[in-house]
Tab-separated table of C-alpha atoms in Angstrom:
chain	number	residue	atom	x	y	z
A	1	GLU	CA	132.339	18.989	125.730
A	2	ASP	CA	128.407	19.312	126.489
A	3	GLN	CA	126.967	16.620	128.322
A	4	VAL	CA	123.868	15.297	128.819
A	5	THR	CA	123.238	12.341	131.634
A	6	GLN	CA	119.981	11.281	132.418
A	7	SER	CA	118.682	9.443	135.465
A	8	PRO	CA	117.645	6.365	136.513
A	9	GLU	CA	118.686	4.330	133.546
A	10	ALA	CA	115.770	2.165	134.238
A	11	LEU	CA	112.182	3.365	136.194
A	12	ARG	CA	109.399	0.318	136.798
A	13	LEU	CA	105.847	2.042	138.317
A	14	GLN	CA	102.994	0.815	139.104
A	15	GLU	CA	99.713	2.181	136.877
A	16	GLY	CA	99.270	5.390	138.948
A	17	GLU	CA	101.961	6.035	140.858
A	18	SER	CA	103.866	9.344	140.124
A	19	SER	CA	107.680	9.864	139.136
A	20	SER	CA	109.870	11.593	138.130
A	21	LEU	CA	112.996	11.779	135.624
A	22	ASN	CA	115.824	13.519	135.946
A	23	CYS	CA	118.072	15.526	132.648
A	24	SER	CA	121.337	17.175	133.519
A	25	TYR	CA	123.457	19.515	131.514
A	26	THR	CA	126.734	21.255	131.392
A	27	VAL	CA	126.441	23.020	128.156
A	28	SER	CA	126.407	26.366	128.759
A	29	GLY	CA	124.082	29.585	127.016
A	30	LEU	CA	121.156	26.814	126.840
A	31	ARG	CA	119.411	27.653	124.004
A	32	GLY	CA	116.551	25.330	123.962
A	33	LEU	CA	116.178	21.353	126.067
A	34	PHE	CA	114.339	18.686	124.306
A	35	TRP	CA	112.275	15.881	125.482
A	36	TYR	CA	111.863	12.756	123.109
A	37	ARG	CA	109.974	9.698	123.608
A	38	GLN	CA	111.155	6.692	122.194
A	39	ASP	CA	109.311	3.156	121.286
A	40	PRO	CA	111.073	-0.167	120.689
A	41	GLY	CA	112.632	0.248	117.049
A	42	LYS	CA	110.728	3.496	116.663
A	43	GLY	CA	112.278	7.440	116.152
A	44	PRO	CA	112.675	9.917	118.909
A	45	GLU	CA	108.886	11.225	119.389
A	46	PHE	CA	109.204	15.348	120.085
A	47	LEU	CA	107.484	15.756	123.492
A	48	PHE	CA	108.709	19.377	124.676
A	49	THR	CA	110.852	21.826	123.944
A	50	LEU	CA	112.363	23.981	127.253
A	51	TYR	CA	114.393	27.790	126.577
A	52	SER	CA	114.824	29.239	130.099
A	53	ALA	CA	115.229	28.392	134.136
A	54	GLY	CA	111.404	27.855	135.721
A	55	GLU	CA	109.583	27.417	132.643
A	56	GLU	CA	107.091	24.566	132.879
A	57	LYS	CA	105.285	22.925	129.696
A	58	GLU	CA	102.620	20.069	130.193
A	59	LYS	CA	101.398	17.454	127.682
A	60	GLU	CA	98.512	14.727	129.600
A	61	ARG	CA	100.239	13.319	131.953
A	62	LEU	CA	103.539	14.681	131.697
A	63	LYS	CA	105.048	18.024	133.059
A	64	ALA	CA	108.401	19.137	132.220
A	65	THR	CA	110.367	21.748	134.281
A	66	LEU	CA	113.701	23.150	133.672
A	67	THR	CA	115.902	25.126	136.021
A	68	LYS	CA	119.799	26.258	135.231
A	69	LYS	CA	121.172	22.583	135.332
A	70	GLU	CA	118.982	20.145	135.353
A	71	SER	CA	114.874	19.137	133.862
A	72	PHE	CA	112.475	16.645	135.384
A	73	LEU	CA	109.881	15.176	133.707
A	74	HIS	CA	107.281	14.655	136.123
A	75	ILE	CA	104.681	11.771	135.302
A	76	THR	CA	101.379	11.869	137.270
A	77	ALA	CA	99.379	9.006	137.673
A	78	PRO	CA	101.169	7.220	134.564
A	79	LYS	CA	99.611	4.432	132.846
A	80	PRO	CA	100.829	1.099	131.011
A	81	GLU	CA	100.959	3.366	127.293
A	82	ASP	CA	103.492	5.751	129.040
A	83	SER	CA	105.978	2.997	128.976
A	84	ALA	CA	108.927	4.037	126.851
A	85	THR	CA	112.327	5.074	126.699
A	86	TYR	CA	112.758	8.945	127.474
A	87	LEU	CA	115.536	10.856	126.154
A	88	CYS	CA	116.907	14.697	126.515
A	89	ALA	CA	119.207	16.576	124.229
A	90	VAL	CA	120.190	19.849	124.160
A	91	PRO	CA	121.888	21.889	120.945
A	92	ARG	CA	125.820	21.789	121.035
A	93	GLU	CA	126.838	25.639	121.992
A	94	THR	CA	128.195	26.063	119.266
A	95	SER	CA	125.233	24.871	116.897
A	96	GLY	CA	121.771	25.159	116.952
A	97	SER	CA	121.196	22.329	115.087
A	98	ARG	CA	123.461	19.893	116.463
A	99	LEU	CA	121.852	17.948	119.407
A	100	THR	CA	123.609	15.802	122.097
A	101	PHE	CA	121.388	13.272	123.786
A	102	GLY	CA	121.526	11.616	126.563
A	103	GLU	CA	121.060	7.890	127.549
A	104	GLY	CA	117.852	7.867	128.720
A	105	THR	CA	115.497	6.373	130.776
A	106	GLN	CA	113.694	3.460	130.329
A	107	LEU	CA	110.190	4.055	132.273
A	108	THR	CA	108.254	0.281	132.825
A	109	VAL	CA	104.771	0.979	134.009
A	110	ASN	CA	102.785	-2.176	135.372
A	111	PRO	CA	98.712	-2.387	135.286
B	1	GLU	CA	100.037	15.034	111.019
B	2	PRO	CA	103.210	15.016	108.243
B	3	GLU	CA	106.061	12.830	109.187
B	4	VAL	CA	109.531	11.767	107.583
B	5	THR	CA	109.361	8.504	106.321
B	6	GLN	CA	112.391	5.850	106.174
B	7	THR	CA	112.694	2.980	103.220
B	8	PRO	CA	114.204	0.058	103.320
B	9	SER	CA	113.242	-0.145	107.442
B	10	HIS	CA	115.643	-2.787	107.513
B	11	GLN	CA	118.925	-3.691	105.369
B	12	VAL	CA	121.206	-6.175	106.076
B	13	THR	CA	124.805	-5.869	103.941
B	14	GLN	CA	128.007	-7.816	103.598
B	15	MET	CA	131.107	-5.600	105.045
B	16	GLY	CA	132.523	-3.941	102.132
B	17	GLN	CA	129.205	-3.069	100.310
B	18	GLU	CA	127.497	-0.427	99.858
B	19	VAL	CA	124.155	1.004	101.184
B	20	ILE	CA	121.974	3.899	100.315
B	21	LEU	CA	119.740	4.983	102.820
B	22	ARG	CA	116.681	6.581	101.668
B	23	CYS	CA	114.361	9.365	103.554
B	24	VAL	CA	111.488	11.386	103.080
B	25	PRO	CA	111.513	14.743	105.236
B	26	ILE	CA	108.291	16.847	106.024
B	27	SER	CA	107.557	18.744	102.953
B	28	ASN	CA	108.060	22.292	104.270
B	29	HIS	CA	111.021	21.043	106.070
B	30	LEU	CA	114.472	23.240	105.413
B	31	TYR	CA	116.458	21.574	107.665
B	32	PHE	CA	117.771	17.610	106.820
B	33	TYR	CA	119.751	15.802	109.335
B	34	TRP	CA	120.888	12.059	109.827
B	35	TYR	CA	121.574	10.506	113.460
B	36	ARG	CA	122.209	7.094	114.208
B	37	GLN	CA	121.505	4.975	117.155
B	38	ILE	CA	124.144	1.846	118.040
B	39	LEU	CA	122.337	-0.788	120.241
B	40	GLY	CA	122.177	0.265	123.733
B	41	GLN	CA	124.411	3.843	122.743
B	42	LYS	CA	123.033	6.793	122.988
B	43	VAL	CA	121.342	8.784	119.433
B	44	GLU	CA	124.391	10.179	117.901
B	45	PHE	CA	124.652	13.334	115.491
B	46	LEU	CA	126.121	11.913	112.210
B	47	VAL	CA	125.571	15.311	109.550
B	48	SER	CA	123.081	18.721	109.172
B	49	PHE	CA	122.408	19.664	105.113
B	50	TYR	CA	120.688	22.937	104.703
B	51	ASN	CA	120.679	24.540	101.148
B	52	ASN	CA	122.015	21.579	99.202
B	53	GLU	CA	125.019	21.364	100.899
B	54	ILE	CA	126.734	20.005	104.428
B	55	SER	CA	126.305	22.476	107.423
B	56	GLU	CA	127.763	20.000	110.005
B	57	LYS	CA	129.331	17.375	110.478
B	58	SER	CA	130.768	14.859	113.415
B	59	GLU	CA	133.563	13.018	113.728
B	60	ILE	CA	131.781	9.582	112.912
B	61	PHE	CA	131.705	11.198	109.468
B	62	ASP	CA	133.742	10.423	107.552
B	63	ASP	CA	135.186	9.594	103.866
B	64	GLN	CA	133.140	6.488	104.135
B	65	PHE	CA	129.433	8.684	104.196
B	66	SER	CA	128.157	11.250	101.940
B	67	VAL	CA	124.336	12.793	102.003
B	68	GLU	CA	122.591	13.834	99.002
B	69	ARG	CA	119.085	15.652	97.800
B	70	PRO	CA	118.701	14.139	94.869
B	71	ASP	CA	115.252	15.930	93.749
B	72	GLY	CA	112.885	17.998	95.691
B	73	SER	CA	112.000	15.555	97.975
B	74	ASN	CA	113.738	12.323	98.922
B	75	PHE	CA	117.038	13.559	101.426
B	76	THR	CA	119.437	9.963	101.193
B	77	LEU	CA	122.812	8.360	103.494
B	78	LYS	CA	125.327	6.372	101.718
B	79	ILE	CA	127.690	4.262	102.914
B	80	ARG	CA	130.905	3.924	100.281
B	81	SER	CA	132.017	0.324	102.042
B	82	THR	CA	130.349	-0.489	105.132
B	83	LYS	CA	131.818	-2.216	108.275
B	84	LEU	CA	131.052	-4.451	110.933
B	85	GLU	CA	130.867	-1.175	113.205
B	86	ASP	CA	128.146	0.374	110.838
B	87	SER	CA	125.461	-2.126	111.788
B	88	ALA	CA	123.069	0.839	113.768
B	89	MET	CA	119.917	2.355	113.583
B	90	TYR	CA	119.944	5.361	111.119
B	91	PHE	CA	117.277	7.599	112.057
B	92	CYS	CA	116.667	11.425	109.445
B	93	ALA	CA	115.563	13.750	110.239
B	94	SER	CA	114.022	17.617	109.505
B	95	ASN	CA	112.986	20.728	110.854
B	96	ARG	CA	111.651	23.731	109.796
B	97	ASP	CA	114.132	26.231	110.906
B	98	SER	CA	117.257	25.101	112.696
B	99	ASN	CA	116.131	25.958	116.198
B	100	SER	CA	112.599	24.323	116.138
B	101	PRO	CA	111.770	20.540	117.209
B	102	LEU	CA	113.639	18.457	115.291
B	103	HIS	CA	110.756	15.329	113.815
B	104	PHE	CA	112.658	11.838	113.350
B	105	GLY	CA	111.158	8.740	111.026
B	106	ASN	CA	111.429	5.855	112.432
B	107	GLY	CA	114.643	4.225	111.406
B	108	THR	CA	116.369	1.766	109.071
B	109	ARG	CA	118.307	-1.072	111.175
B	110	LEU	CA	121.272	-1.428	109.124
B	111	THR	CA	123.035	-5.001	110.248
B	112	VAL	CA	126.805	-5.440	108.226
B	113	THR	CA	127.522	-9.253	108.349
């Protein structure tokens, strides 16, 4: 069964304090890994797709990287508005459209 | 930027009642989905829909659930006889093709009392 595990569950940072979130997966034959941001009471908002080991994507203070077993979301000099839950998801091996989500990392950035 | 819209934002219903959750996917998208998120738990897949039929459904999507695209813009999820455990956020999503990122709406919070 496809598994997606995110760590840590929660992370508190001071504004400007860089860190990384982890997403490990067990699906074989990876056909993409998606990162989403979810604000309280809202739907997941798409951030990045990564397809192959070594690939990197960047958007403002966020950079996502991918290896054969895990992905990292690096947050450089975060601001309070980066506070959210960050979710990763992978398509099931037998179904490109059905995503398996991790439990998310709840990030709080204090001013 | 086009977005997925869902109504209502919050629905309260009594156990055993039928509810219909409504969604307007992004207009040029062809694949439609329902996911749900029980409070404090993972986002879970319910069903995918393409070309006017269900393409895949999860174990959660039993006979109490149905989906429909009644016209060219709306996509609905019906729960025939709600249970307490159906209380959750229900998210509609769509994408242009089955491999592109899903775009989610802001959800309907369903509370079954």
